[in-house]
Short mmCIF file of C-alpha atoms and ligand atoms in Angstrom, two decimals:
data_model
loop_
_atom_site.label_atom_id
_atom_site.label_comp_id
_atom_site.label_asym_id
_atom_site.label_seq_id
_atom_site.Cartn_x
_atom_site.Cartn_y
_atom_site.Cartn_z
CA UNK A 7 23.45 12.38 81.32
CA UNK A 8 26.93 13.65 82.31
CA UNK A 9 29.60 12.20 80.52
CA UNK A 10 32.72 10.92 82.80
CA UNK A 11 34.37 7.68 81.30
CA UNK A 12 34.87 7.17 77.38
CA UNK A 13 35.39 3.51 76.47
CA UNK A 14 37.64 2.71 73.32
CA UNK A 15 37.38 0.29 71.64
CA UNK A 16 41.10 -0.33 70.46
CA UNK A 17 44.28 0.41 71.74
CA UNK A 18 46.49 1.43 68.73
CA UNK A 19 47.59 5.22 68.26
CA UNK A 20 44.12 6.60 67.29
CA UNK A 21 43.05 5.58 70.46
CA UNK A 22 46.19 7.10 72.14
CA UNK A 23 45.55 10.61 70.88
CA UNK A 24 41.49 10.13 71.11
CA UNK A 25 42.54 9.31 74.92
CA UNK A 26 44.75 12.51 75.16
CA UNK A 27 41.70 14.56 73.73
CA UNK A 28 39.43 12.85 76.42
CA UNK A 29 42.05 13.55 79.33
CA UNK A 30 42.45 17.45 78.43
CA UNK A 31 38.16 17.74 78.11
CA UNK A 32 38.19 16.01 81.91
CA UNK A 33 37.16 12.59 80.80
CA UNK A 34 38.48 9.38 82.08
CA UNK A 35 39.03 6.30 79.23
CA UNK A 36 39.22 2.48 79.57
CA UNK A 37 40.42 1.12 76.68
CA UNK A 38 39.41 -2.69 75.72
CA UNK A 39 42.30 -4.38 73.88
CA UNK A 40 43.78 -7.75 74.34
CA UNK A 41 47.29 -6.51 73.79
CA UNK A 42 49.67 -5.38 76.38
CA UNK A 43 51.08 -2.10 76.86
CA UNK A 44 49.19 -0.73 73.89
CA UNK A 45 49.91 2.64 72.68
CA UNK A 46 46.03 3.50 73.99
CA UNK A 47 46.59 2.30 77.20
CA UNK A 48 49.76 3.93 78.32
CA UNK A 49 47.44 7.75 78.33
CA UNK A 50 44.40 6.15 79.76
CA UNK A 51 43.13 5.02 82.98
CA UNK A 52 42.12 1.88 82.60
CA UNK A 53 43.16 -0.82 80.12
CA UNK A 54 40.68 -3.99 79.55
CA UNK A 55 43.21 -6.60 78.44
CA UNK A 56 40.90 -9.02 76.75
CA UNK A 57 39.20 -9.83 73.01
CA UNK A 58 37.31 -7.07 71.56
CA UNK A 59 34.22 -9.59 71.33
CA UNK A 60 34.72 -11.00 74.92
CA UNK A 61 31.50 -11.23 76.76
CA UNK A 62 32.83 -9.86 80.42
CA UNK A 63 34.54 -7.73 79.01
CA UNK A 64 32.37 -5.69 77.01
CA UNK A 65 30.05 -5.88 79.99
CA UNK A 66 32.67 -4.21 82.10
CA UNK A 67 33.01 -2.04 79.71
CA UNK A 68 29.47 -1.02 79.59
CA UNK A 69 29.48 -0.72 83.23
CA UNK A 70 32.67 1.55 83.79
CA UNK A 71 31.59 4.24 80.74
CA UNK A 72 28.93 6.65 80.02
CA UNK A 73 29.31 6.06 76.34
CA UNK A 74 31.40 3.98 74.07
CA UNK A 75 33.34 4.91 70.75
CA UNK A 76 36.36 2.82 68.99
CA UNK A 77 39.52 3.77 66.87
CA UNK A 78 39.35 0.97 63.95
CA UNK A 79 36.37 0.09 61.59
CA UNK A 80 37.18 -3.86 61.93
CA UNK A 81 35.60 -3.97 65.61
CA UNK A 82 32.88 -6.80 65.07
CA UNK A 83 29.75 -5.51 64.79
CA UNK A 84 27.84 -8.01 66.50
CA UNK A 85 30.06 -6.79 69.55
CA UNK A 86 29.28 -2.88 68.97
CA UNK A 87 25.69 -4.07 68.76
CA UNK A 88 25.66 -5.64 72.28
CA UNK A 89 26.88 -2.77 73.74
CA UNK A 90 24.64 -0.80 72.16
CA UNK A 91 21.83 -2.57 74.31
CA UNK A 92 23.51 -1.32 77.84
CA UNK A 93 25.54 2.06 76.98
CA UNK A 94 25.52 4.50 73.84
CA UNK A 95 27.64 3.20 70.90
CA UNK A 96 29.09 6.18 68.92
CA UNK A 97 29.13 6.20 65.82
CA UNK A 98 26.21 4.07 65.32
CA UNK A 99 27.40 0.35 65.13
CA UNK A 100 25.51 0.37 61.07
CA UNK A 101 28.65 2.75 60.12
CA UNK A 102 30.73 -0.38 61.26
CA UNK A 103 28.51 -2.79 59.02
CA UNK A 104 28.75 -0.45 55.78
CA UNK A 105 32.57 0.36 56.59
CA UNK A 106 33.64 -3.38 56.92
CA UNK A 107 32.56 -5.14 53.42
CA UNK A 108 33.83 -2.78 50.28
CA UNK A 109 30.46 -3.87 48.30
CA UNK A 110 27.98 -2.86 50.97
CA UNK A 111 30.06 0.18 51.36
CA UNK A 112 29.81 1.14 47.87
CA UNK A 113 26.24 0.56 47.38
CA UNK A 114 25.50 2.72 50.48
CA UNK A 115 27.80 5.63 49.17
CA UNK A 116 26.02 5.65 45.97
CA UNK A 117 22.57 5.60 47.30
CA UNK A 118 23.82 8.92 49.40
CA UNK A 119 24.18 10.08 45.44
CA UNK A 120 27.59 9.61 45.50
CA UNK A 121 29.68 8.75 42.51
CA UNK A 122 32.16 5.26 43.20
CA UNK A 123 34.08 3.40 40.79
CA UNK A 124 32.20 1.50 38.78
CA UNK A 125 32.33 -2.42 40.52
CA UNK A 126 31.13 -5.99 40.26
CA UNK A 127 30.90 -8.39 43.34
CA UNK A 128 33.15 -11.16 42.39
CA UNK A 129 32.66 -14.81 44.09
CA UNK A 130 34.68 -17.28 41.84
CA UNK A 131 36.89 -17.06 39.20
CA UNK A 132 33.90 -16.81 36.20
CA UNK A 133 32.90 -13.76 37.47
CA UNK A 134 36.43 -11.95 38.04
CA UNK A 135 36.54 -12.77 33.95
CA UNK A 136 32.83 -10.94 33.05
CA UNK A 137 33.70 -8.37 35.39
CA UNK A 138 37.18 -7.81 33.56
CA UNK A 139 35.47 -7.89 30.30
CA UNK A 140 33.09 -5.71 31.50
CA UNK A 141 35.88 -3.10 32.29
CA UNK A 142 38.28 -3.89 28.94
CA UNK A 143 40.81 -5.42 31.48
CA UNK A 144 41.36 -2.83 33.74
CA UNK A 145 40.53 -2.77 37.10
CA UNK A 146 41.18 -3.18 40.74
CA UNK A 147 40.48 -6.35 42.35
CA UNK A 148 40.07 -6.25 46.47
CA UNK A 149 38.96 -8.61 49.44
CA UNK A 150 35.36 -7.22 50.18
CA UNK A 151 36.64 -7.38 54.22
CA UNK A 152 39.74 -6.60 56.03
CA UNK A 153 41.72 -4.86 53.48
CA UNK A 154 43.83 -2.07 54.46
CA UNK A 155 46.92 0.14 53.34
CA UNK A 156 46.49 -1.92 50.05
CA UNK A 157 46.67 -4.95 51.11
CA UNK A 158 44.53 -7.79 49.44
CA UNK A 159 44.23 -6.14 46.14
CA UNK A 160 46.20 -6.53 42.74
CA UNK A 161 45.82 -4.17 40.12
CA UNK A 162 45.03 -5.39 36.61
CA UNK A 163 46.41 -2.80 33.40
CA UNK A 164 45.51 -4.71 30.68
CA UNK A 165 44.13 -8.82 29.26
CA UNK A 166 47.47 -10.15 29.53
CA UNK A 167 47.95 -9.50 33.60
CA UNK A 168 47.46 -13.08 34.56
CA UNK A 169 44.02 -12.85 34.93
CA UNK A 170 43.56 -17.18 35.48
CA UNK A 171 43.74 -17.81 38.52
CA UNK A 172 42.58 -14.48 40.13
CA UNK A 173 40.07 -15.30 42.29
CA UNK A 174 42.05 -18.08 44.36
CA UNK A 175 45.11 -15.14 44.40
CA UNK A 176 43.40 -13.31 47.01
CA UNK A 177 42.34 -16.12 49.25
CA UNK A 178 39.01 -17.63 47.57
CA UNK A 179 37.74 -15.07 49.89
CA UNK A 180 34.19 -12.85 48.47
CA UNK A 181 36.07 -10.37 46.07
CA UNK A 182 34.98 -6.56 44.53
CA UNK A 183 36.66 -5.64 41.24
CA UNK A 184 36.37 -2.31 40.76
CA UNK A 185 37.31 -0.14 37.45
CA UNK A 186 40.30 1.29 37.27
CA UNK A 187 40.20 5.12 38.03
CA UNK A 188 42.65 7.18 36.18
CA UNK A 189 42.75 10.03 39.08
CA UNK A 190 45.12 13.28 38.87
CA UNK A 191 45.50 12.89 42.79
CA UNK A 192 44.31 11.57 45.89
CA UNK A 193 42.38 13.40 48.62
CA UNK A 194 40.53 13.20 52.03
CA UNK A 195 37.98 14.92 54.11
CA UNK A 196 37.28 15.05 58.08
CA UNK A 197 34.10 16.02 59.23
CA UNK A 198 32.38 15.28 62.51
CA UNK A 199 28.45 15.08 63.07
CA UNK A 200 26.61 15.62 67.07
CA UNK A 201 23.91 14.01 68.33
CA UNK A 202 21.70 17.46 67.33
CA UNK A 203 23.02 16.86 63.73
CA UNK A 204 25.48 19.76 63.49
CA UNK A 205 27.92 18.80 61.10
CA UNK A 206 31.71 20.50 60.43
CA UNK A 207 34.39 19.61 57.96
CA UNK A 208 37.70 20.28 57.96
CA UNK A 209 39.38 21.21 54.60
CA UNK A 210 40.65 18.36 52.64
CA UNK A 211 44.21 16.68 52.43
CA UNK A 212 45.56 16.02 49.64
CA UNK A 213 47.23 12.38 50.35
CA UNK A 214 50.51 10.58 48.93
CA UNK A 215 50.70 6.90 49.18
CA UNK A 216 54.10 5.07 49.56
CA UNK A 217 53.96 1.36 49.16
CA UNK A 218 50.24 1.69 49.95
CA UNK A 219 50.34 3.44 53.18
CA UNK A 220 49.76 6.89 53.71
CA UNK A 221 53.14 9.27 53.40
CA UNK A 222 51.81 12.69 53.59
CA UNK A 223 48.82 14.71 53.91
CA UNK A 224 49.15 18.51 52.38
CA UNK A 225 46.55 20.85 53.57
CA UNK A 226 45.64 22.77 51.38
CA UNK A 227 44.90 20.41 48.22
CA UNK A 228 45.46 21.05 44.95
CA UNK A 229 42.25 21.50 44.41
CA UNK A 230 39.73 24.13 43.24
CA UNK A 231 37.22 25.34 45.77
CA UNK A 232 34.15 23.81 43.76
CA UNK A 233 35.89 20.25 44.28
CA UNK A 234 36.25 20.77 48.33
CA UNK A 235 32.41 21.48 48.17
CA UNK A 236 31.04 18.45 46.42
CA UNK A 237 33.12 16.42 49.22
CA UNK A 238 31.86 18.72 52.04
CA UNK A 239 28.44 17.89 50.38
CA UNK A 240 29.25 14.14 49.80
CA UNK A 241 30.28 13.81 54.03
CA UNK A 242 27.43 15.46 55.21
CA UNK A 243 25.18 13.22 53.60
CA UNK A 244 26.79 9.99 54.38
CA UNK A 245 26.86 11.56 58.11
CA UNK A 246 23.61 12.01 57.59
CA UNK A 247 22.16 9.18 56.63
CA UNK A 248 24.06 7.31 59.19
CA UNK A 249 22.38 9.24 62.02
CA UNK A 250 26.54 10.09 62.69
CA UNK A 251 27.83 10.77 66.03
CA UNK A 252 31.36 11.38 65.84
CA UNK A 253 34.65 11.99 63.13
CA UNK A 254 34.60 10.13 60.16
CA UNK A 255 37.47 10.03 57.38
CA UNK A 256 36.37 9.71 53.25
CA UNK A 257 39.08 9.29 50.75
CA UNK A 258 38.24 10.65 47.01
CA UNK A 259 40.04 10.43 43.65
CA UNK A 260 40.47 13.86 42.04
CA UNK A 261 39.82 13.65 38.26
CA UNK A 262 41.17 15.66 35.71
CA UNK A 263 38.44 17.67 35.50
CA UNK A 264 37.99 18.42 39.30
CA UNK A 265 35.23 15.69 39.82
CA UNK A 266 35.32 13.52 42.94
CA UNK A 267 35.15 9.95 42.82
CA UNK A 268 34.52 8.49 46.37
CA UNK A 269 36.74 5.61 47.40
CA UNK A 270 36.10 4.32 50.70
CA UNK A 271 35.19 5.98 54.59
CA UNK A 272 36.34 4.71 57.50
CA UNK A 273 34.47 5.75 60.63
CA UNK A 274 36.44 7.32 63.39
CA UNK A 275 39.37 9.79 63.10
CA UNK A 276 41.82 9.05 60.01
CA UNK A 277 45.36 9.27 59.53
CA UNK A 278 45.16 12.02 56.98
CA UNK A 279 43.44 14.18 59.80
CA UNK A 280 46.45 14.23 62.27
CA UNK A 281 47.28 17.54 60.45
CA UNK A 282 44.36 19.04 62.60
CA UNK A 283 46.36 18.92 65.53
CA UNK A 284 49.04 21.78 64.64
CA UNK A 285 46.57 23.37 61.83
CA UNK A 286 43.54 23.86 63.70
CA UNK A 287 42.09 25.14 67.59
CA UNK A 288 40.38 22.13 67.43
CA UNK A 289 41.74 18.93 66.36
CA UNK A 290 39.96 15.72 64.85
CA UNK A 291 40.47 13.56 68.71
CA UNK A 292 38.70 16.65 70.25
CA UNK A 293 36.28 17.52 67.73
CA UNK A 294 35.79 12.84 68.16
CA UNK A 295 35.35 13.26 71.50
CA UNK A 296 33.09 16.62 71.49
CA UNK A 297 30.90 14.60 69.94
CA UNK A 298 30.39 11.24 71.98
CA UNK A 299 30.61 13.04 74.92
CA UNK A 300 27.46 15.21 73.74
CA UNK A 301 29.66 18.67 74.05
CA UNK A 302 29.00 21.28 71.20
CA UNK A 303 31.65 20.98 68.15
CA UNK A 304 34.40 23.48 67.50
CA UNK A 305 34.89 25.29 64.65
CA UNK A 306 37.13 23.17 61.62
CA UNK A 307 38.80 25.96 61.13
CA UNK A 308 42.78 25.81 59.70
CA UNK A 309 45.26 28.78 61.34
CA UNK A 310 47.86 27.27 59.14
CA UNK A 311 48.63 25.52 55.76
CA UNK A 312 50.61 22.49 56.58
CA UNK A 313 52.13 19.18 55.65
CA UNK A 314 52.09 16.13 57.91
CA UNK A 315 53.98 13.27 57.09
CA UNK A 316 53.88 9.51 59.15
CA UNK A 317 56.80 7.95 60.74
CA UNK A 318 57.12 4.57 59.24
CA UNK A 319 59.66 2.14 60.70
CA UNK A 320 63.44 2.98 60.01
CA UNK A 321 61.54 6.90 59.86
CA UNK A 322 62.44 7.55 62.95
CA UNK A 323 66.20 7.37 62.81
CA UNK A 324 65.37 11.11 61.33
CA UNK A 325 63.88 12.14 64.50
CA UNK A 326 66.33 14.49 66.10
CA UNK A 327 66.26 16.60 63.06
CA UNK A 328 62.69 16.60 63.44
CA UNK A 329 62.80 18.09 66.96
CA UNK A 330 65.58 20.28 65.97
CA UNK A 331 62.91 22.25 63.38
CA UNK A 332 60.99 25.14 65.09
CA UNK A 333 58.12 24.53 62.87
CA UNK A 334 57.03 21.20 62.99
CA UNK A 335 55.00 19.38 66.05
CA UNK A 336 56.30 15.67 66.85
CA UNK A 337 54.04 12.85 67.77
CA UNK A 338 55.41 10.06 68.74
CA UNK A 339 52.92 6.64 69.40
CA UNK A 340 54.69 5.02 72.45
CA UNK A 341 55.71 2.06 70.40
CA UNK A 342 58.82 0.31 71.57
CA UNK A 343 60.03 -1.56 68.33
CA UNK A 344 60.35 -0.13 64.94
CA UNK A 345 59.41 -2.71 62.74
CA UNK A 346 59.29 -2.47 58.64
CA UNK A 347 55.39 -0.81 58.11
CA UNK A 348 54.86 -0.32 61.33
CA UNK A 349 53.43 4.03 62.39
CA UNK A 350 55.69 4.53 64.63
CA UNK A 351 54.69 8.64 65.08
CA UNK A 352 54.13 11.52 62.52
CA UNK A 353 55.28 15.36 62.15
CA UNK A 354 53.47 18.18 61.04
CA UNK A 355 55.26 20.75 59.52
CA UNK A 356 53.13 24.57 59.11
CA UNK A 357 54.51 26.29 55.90
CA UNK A 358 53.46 29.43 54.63
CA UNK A 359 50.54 30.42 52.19
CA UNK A 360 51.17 29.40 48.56
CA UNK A 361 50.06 30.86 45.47
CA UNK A 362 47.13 29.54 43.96
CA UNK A 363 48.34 26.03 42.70
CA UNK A 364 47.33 24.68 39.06
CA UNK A 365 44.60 22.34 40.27
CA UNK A 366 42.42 19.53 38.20
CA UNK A 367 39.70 21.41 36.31
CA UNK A 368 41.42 24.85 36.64
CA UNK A 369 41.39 25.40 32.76
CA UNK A 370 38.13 24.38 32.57
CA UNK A 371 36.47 26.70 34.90
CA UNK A 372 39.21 30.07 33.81
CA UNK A 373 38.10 29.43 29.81
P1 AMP B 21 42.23 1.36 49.13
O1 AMP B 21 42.66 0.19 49.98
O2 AMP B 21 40.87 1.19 48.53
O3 AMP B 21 42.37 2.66 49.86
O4 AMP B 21 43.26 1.42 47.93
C1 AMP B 21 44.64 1.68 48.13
C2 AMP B 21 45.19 2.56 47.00
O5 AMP B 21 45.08 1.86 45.75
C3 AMP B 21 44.42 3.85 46.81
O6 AMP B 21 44.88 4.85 47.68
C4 AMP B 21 44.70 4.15 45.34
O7 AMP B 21 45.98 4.75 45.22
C5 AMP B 21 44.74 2.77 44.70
N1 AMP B 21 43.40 2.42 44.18
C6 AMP B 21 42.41 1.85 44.89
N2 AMP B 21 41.30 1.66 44.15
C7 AMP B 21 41.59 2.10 42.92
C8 AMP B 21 40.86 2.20 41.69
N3 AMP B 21 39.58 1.74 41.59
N4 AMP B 21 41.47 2.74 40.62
C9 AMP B 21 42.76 3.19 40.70
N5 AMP B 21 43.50 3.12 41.83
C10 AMP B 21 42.95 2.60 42.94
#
C-alpha cells in the first residue's frame, strides 16, 4: 500500500521532529492530541484536538492515515489496540503493554536474556520490608506505571532510610523495588527494526542526568567496543521479539567491569537520540518514519562525535550564544512558556575525535 498520511499519536516535541521527518520524506501527519497549539501540531497538517482514547477520534484517525505510530509510551493500549483493527499500528501496540508497567517490562527484558536489576513486585508495605531485606537495604523503589524523569521513586542507601511507611509514600499505588546498581555511568542505544526485520543501531550515548532528567548525551561513550556490542545484541533481540516496526530507545548501566545492566526501553524515538540529527545522514525521526512508512532504513552511521545537551526552562536565556557557535545545530520545540522542567529545545554541539578514553573494564581486557 502507498504510504501518504502518518498519524501521531501525541503532540509533544517527539512528535514535532517525527512530523518534520515525515514532511521532508513527502508524507502528510495528523496528529491526535487534546491540547492546543501543541508543539506536534504547529509542523503538521492536521491536528485532532481530542483525548488520545476518544472513540471518533481515533476513528478519524484511522480513516485520514495509511498507518499509525505515537511519540510517548503512556498512549493506552486498549486505544493502540483499536486502531490496530482498522489501520497498521507501529510499533506493535504489545511494545506499549511491556513499556508501561516496570515489572512486566523487566520480566520481558530478561526473558530476551537480558540482565536487569535484580527486583521484587511490591503491593503493601510487608513486602517493600522482605524485598529490602532481601537486598540488605538498598534499593530503588518505583511506581510500576507512569514514572518518568525520576519521578515516583525514592532511593533507599541503607536500614535506617525511613523505610515505615514506604509503600503509602508513593501513592499506595502497585510498586517495583529494584536493587540498587552501583553503575560507573549511564548509557543508551537507538536502533530501528522494518517490517522485513532489518535492524540498525546507532552507537550509544553516554547520558548525564540532572535532577532526574536527561542533561546531555555524549556520542561516543566511554565505553569499550565489547560493551556497545552486548547492547547492539541486547536491542536486536528485544526488537525482535516484539515483531518491531520502528525506533526504540534502551537505557543501560555501565558497570565497572564493562557489563551492561538494562534499565528500561521506551518505544519510539528517545531524547538521548536527538544527537542523530547533526551526527548522522540519517537521523532517529527519519530512520522512525522509514520504518512505518515501509521505506528501506538508512545506514546508523555517525559523520561526527558530538555532544547534545536539552534546553530545560531558564536554559534558554543562553540561547543567543548558542546560535552565535558555528558548530552546534539549535532545535528549538515551539513552546511559548518556559516553565521550571519543562524541554524547551536542545543543541548539539560536533567536537572533534578524542583519544581513546579510560572506559569501565579497560584494565581488565589490556592485562
Ligand atoms: P528511571 O526512571 O528508571 O530511568 O530512573 C531514573 C534514574 O535513577 C536513572 O537514570 C538512574 O540514574 C537512577 N536509577 C534508577 N534505577 C536505579 C537502580 N536500580 N540503581 C541505581 N540507580 C538507579
Amino acid at each position: 500500500m502507498t504510504i501518504r498520511a502518518i498519524g501521531i499519536i501525541g503532540g509533544g516535541q517527539l512528535g514535532r521532529m517525527l512530523a518534520m521527518a515525515a514532511a521532508r520524506l513527502g508524507f502528510r501527519t495528523v496528529i491526535l492530541e487534546p491540547e492546543a497549539d501543541c508543539p506536534a501540531a504547529q509542523v503538521a497538517n492536521l491536528q485532532i484536538p481530542a483525548a488520545y482514547d476518544d472513540p471518533a477520534a481515533l476513528a478519524e484517525l484511522a480513516r485520514l492515515c495509511d498507518v499509525v505510530t505515537y511519540e510517548f509510551e503512556n498512549v493506552p493500549v486498549a486505544a493502540a489496540e483499536t486502531l490496530a483493527r482498522e489501520v497498521p499500528v507501529y510499533p506493535p501496540p504489545k511494545a506499549l503493554a511491556v513499556s508501561q508497567d516496570r515489572l512486566v517490562e523487566k520480566r520481558f527484558i530478561n526473558d530476551c536474556g537480558i540482565a536487569t536489576a535484580k527486583f521484587h513486585a511490591v503491593d503493601g508495605q510487608a513486602d517493600l520490608e522482605a524485598a529490602l531485606a532481601d537486598f540488605s537495604g538498598q534499593g530503588v523503589l518505583k511506581t510500576r506505571r507512569l514514572g518518568y524523569d525520576g519521578k515516583g521513586q525514592k532511593v533507599y542507601r541503607s536500614t535506617a532510610d525511613g523505610i515505615e511507611g514506604g509503600y503509602a509514600a508513593l501513592g499506595g499505588v502497585p510498586l517495583i523495588l529494584e536493587s540498587f546498581v552501583a553503575f560507573e555511568r549511564e548509557v543508551s542505544i537507538i536502533a530501528a527494526r522494518s517490517a522485513d526485520g532489518d535492524i540498525v543501531c546507532y552507537d550509544p550515548a553516554e547520558n548525564v542526568h540532572r535532577d532526574g532528567i536527561l542533561h546531555t548525551s555524549t556520542v561516543p561513550a566511554r565505553i569499550l567496543p565489547e560493551t556497545a556490542a552486548v547492547a547492539r545484541d541486547a536491542a536486536a533481540r528485544i526488537l525482535s521479539a516484539l515483531g518491531y516496526v520502528g525506533v526504540i530507545g534502551i537505557e543501560f548501566f555501565v558497570l565497572a567491569d564493562g557489563s551492561l545492566i538494562a534499565n528500561e526501553m521506551a518505544p519510539r524515538v528517545h531524547n538521548s537520540g536527538h544527537w542523530t540529527e547533526a551526527a548522522c545522514v540519517v537521523s532517529q525521526f527519519e530512520q522512525h518514519i522509514r520504518a512505518v512508512a515501509g521505506l528501506p532504513l538508512g545506514k546508523a552511521d555517525r559523520h561526527s562525535d558530538c555532544i547534545m545537551q536539552n534546553l530545560i526552562g531558564n536554559d534558554i536565556v543562553s540561547l543567543p550564544e548558542w546560535l552565535r557557535r558555528d558548530d552546534t545545530l539549535v532545535h528549538l520545540y515551539g513552546k511559548a512558556e518556559a516553565r521550571p522542567g519543562r524541554k524547551m529545545g536542545h543543541v548539539t554541539t560536533l567536537t572533534s575525535t578524542r583519544a581513546e578514553p579510560d572506559v569501565p573494564g579497560k584494565k581488565a581486557r589490556d592485562r
